[in-house]
mmCIF file with all atom_site columns, C-alpha atoms in Angstrom:
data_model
loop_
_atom_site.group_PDB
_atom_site.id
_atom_site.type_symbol
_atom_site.label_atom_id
_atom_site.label_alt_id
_atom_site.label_comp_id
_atom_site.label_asym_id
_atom_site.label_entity_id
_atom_site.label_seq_id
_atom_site.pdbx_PDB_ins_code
_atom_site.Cartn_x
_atom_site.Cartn_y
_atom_site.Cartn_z
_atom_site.occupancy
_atom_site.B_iso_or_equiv
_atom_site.pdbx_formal_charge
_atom_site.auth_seq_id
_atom_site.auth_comp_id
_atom_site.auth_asym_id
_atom_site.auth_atom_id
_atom_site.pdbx_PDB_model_num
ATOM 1  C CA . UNK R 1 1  ? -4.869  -0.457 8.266   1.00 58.00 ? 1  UNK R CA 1
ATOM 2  C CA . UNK R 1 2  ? -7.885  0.770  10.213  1.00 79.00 ? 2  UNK R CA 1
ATOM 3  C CA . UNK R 1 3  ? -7.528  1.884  13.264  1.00 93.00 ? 3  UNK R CA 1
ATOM 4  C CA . UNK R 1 4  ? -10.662 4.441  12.981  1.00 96.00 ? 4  UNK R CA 1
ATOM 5  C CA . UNK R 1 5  ? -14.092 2.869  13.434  1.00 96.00 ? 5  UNK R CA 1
ATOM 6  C CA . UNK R 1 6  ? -17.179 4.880  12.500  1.00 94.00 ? 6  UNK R CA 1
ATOM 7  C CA . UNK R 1 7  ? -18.394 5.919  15.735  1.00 96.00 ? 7  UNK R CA 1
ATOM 8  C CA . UNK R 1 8  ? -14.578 7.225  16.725  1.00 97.00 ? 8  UNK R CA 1
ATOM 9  C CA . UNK R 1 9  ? -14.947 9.484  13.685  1.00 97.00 ? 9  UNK R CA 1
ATOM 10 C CA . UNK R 1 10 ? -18.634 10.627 14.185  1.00 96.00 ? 10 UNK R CA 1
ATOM 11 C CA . UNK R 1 11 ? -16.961 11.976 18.026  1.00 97.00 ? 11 UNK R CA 1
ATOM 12 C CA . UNK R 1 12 ? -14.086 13.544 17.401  1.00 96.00 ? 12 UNK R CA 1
ATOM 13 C CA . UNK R 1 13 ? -14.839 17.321 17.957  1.00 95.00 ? 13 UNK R CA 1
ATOM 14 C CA . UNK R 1 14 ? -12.750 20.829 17.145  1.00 94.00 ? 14 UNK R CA 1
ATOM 15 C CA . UNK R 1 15 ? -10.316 21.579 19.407  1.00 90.00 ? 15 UNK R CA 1
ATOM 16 C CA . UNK R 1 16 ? -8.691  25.095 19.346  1.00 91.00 ? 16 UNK R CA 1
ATOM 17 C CA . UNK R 1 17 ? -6.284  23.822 16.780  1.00 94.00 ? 17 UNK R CA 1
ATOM 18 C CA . UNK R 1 18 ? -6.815  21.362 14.287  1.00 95.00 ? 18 UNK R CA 1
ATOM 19 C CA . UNK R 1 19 ? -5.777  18.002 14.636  1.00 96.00 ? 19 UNK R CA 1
ATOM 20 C CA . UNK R 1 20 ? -5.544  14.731 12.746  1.00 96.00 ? 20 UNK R CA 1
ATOM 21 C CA . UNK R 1 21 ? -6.673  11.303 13.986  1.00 97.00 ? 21 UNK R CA 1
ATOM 22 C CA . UNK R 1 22 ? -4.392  8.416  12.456  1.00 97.00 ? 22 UNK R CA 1
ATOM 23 C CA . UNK R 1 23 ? -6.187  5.405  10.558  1.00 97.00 ? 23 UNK R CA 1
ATOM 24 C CA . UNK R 1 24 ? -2.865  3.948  9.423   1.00 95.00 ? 24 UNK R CA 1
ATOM 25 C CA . UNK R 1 25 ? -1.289  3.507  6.047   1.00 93.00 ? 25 UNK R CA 1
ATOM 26 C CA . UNK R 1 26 ? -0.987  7.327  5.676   1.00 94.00 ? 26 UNK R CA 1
ATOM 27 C CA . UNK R 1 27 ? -4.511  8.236  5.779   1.00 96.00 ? 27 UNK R CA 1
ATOM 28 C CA . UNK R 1 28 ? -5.941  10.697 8.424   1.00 96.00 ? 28 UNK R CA 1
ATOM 29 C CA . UNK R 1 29 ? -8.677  12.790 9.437   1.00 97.00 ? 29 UNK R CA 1
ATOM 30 C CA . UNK R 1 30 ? -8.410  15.973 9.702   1.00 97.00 ? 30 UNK R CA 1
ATOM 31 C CA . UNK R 1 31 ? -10.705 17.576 12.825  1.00 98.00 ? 31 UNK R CA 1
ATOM 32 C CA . UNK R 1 32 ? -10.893 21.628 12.450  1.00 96.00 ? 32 UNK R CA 1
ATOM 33 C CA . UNK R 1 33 ? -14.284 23.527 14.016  1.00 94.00 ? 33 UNK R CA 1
ATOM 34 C CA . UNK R 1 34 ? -15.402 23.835 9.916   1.00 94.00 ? 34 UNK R CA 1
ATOM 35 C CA . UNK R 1 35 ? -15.628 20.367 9.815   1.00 95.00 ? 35 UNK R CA 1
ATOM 36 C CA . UNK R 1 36 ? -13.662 16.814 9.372   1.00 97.00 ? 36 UNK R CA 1
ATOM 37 C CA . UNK R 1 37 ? -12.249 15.906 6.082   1.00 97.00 ? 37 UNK R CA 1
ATOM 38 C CA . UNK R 1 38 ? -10.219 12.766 4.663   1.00 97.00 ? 38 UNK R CA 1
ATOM 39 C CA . UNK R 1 39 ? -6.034  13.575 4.008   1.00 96.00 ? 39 UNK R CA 1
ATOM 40 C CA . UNK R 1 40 ? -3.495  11.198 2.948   1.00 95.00 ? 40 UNK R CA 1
ATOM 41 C CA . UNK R 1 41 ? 0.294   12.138 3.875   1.00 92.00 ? 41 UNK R CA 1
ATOM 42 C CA . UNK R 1 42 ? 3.301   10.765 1.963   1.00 89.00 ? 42 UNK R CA 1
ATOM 43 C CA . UNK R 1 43 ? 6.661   11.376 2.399   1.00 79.00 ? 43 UNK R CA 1
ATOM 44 C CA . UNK R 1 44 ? 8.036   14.467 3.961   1.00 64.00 ? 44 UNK R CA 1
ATOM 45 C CA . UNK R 1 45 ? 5.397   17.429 3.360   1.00 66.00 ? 45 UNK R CA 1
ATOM 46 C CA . UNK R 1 46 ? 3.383   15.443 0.964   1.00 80.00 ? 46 UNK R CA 1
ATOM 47 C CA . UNK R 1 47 ? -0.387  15.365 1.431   1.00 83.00 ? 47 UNK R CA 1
ATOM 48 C CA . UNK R 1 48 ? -3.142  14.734 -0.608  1.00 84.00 ? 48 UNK R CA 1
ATOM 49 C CA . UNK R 1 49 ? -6.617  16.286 0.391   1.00 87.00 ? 49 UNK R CA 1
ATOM 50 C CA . UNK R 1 50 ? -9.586  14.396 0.100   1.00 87.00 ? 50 UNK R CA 1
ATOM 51 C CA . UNK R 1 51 ? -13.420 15.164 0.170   1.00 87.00 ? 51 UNK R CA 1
ATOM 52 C CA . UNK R 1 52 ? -14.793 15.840 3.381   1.00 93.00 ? 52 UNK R CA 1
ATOM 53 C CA . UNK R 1 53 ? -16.289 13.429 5.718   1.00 95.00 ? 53 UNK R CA 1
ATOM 54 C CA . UNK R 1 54 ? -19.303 12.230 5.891   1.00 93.00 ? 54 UNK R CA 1
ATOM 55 C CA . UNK R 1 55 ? -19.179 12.864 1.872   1.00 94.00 ? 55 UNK R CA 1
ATOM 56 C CA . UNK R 1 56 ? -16.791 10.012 1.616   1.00 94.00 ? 56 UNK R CA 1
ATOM 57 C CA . UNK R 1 57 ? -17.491 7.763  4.253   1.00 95.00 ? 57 UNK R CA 1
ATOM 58 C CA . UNK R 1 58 ? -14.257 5.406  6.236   1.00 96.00 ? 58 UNK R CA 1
ATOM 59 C CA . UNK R 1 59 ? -14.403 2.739  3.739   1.00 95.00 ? 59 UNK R CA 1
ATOM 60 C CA . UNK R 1 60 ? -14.471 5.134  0.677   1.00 96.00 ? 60 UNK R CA 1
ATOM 61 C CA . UNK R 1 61 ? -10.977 6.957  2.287   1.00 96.00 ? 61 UNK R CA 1
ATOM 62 C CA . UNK R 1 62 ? -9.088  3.400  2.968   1.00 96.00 ? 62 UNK R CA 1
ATOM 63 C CA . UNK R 1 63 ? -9.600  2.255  -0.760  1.00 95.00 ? 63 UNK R CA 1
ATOM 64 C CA . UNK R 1 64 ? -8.226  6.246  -1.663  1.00 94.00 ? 64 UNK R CA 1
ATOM 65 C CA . UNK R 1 65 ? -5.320  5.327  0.800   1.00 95.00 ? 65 UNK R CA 1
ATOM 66 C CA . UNK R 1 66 ? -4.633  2.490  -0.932  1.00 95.00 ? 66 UNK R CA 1
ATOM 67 C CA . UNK R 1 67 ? -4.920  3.800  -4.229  1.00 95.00 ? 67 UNK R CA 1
ATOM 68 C CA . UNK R 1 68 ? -2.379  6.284  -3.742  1.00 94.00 ? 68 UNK R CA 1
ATOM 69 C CA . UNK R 1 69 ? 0.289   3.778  -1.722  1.00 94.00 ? 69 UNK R CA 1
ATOM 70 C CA . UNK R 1 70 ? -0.043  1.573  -4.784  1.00 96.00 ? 70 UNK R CA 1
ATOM 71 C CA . UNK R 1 71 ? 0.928   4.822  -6.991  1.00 94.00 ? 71 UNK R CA 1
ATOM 72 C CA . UNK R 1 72 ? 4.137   5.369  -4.531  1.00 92.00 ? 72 UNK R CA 1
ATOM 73 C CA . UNK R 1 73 ? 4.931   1.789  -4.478  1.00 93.00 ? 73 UNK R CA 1
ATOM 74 C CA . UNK R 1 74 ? 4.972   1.737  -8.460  1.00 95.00 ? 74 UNK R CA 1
ATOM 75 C CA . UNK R 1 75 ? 6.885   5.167  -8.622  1.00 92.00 ? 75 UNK R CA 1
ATOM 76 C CA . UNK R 1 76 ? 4.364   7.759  -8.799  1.00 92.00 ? 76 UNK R CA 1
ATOM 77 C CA . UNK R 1 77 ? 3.233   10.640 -6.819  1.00 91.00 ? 77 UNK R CA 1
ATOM 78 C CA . UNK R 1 78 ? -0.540  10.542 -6.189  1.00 92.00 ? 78 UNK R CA 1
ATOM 79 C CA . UNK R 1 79 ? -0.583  14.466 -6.235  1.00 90.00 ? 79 UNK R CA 1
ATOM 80 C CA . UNK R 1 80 ? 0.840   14.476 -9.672  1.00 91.00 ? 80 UNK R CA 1
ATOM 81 C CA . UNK R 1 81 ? -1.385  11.502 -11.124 1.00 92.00 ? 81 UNK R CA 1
ATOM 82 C CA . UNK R 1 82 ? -4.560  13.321 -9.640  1.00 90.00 ? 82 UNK R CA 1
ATOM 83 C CA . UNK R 1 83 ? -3.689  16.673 -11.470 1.00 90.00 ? 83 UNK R CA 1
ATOM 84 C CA . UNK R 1 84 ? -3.025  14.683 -14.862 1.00 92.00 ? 84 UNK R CA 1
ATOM 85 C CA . UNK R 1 85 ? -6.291  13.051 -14.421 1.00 89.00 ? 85 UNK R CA 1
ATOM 86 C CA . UNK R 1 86 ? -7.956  16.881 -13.762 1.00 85.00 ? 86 UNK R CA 1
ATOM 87 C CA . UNK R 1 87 ? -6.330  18.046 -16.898 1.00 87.00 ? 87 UNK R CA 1
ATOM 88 C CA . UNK R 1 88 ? -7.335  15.019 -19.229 1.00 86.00 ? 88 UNK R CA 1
ATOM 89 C CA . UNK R 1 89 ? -10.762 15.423 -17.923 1.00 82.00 ? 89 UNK R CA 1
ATOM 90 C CA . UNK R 1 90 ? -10.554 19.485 -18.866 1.00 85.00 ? 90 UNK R CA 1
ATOM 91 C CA . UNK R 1 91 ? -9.126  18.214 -22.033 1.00 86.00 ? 91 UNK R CA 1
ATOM 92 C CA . UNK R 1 92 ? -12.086 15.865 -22.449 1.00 82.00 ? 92 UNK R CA 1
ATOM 93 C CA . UNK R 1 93 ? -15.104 18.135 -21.786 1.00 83.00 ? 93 UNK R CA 1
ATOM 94 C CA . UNK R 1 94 ? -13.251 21.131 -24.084 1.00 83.00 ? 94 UNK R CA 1
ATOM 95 C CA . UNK R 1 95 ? -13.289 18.466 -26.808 1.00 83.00 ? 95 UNK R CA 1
ATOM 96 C CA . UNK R 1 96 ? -16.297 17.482 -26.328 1.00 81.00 ? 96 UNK R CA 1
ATOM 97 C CA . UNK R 1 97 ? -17.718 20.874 -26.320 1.00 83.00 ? 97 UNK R CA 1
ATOM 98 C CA . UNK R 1 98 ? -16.065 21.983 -29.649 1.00 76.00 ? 98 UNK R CA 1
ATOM 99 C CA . UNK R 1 99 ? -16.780 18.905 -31.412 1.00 71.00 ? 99 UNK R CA 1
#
């Protein structure tokens, strides 16, 4: 993993299509003219978005990355653990707010 270094990221401008520059194990960086922001791709459609860049920085992403290969490796779909995790935090907070 890495092939992305800072300063490669900080360059890459719009084109008149977006376009996605590869840092290996599945994660990439998407480039549109709104801005650049983090996506890891699985499988055959699967993608997981990610905050946008410079919010999480290259080193923030790779452990993400990783993260979610670990889920696929053990069985899981990160898509599917990130939405449980959204609706035990919901779950959480309502809890908290009623109790």
């Amino acid at each position: 993993m890495g092939l992305l270094t800072e300063t490669q990221i900080r360059a890459a401008k719009p084109g008149p299509k977006e376009h996605f520059l590869n840092d290996g194990d599945n994660l990439f960086l998407r480039v549109r003219d709104t801005g650049k922001a983090w996506v890891y791709r699985y499988e055959r459609d699967g993608k997981l978005g990610m905050e946008p860049y410079p919010a999480v920085t290259l080193a923030q992403a790779r452990g993400k990355a990783y993260e979610a290969n670990s889920q696929r490796a053990n069985g899981l779909d990160p898509k599917e653990v990130r939405e449980r995790q959204g609706e035990q935090a919901r779950i959480a907070q309502l809890l908290k707010c009623h109790l």
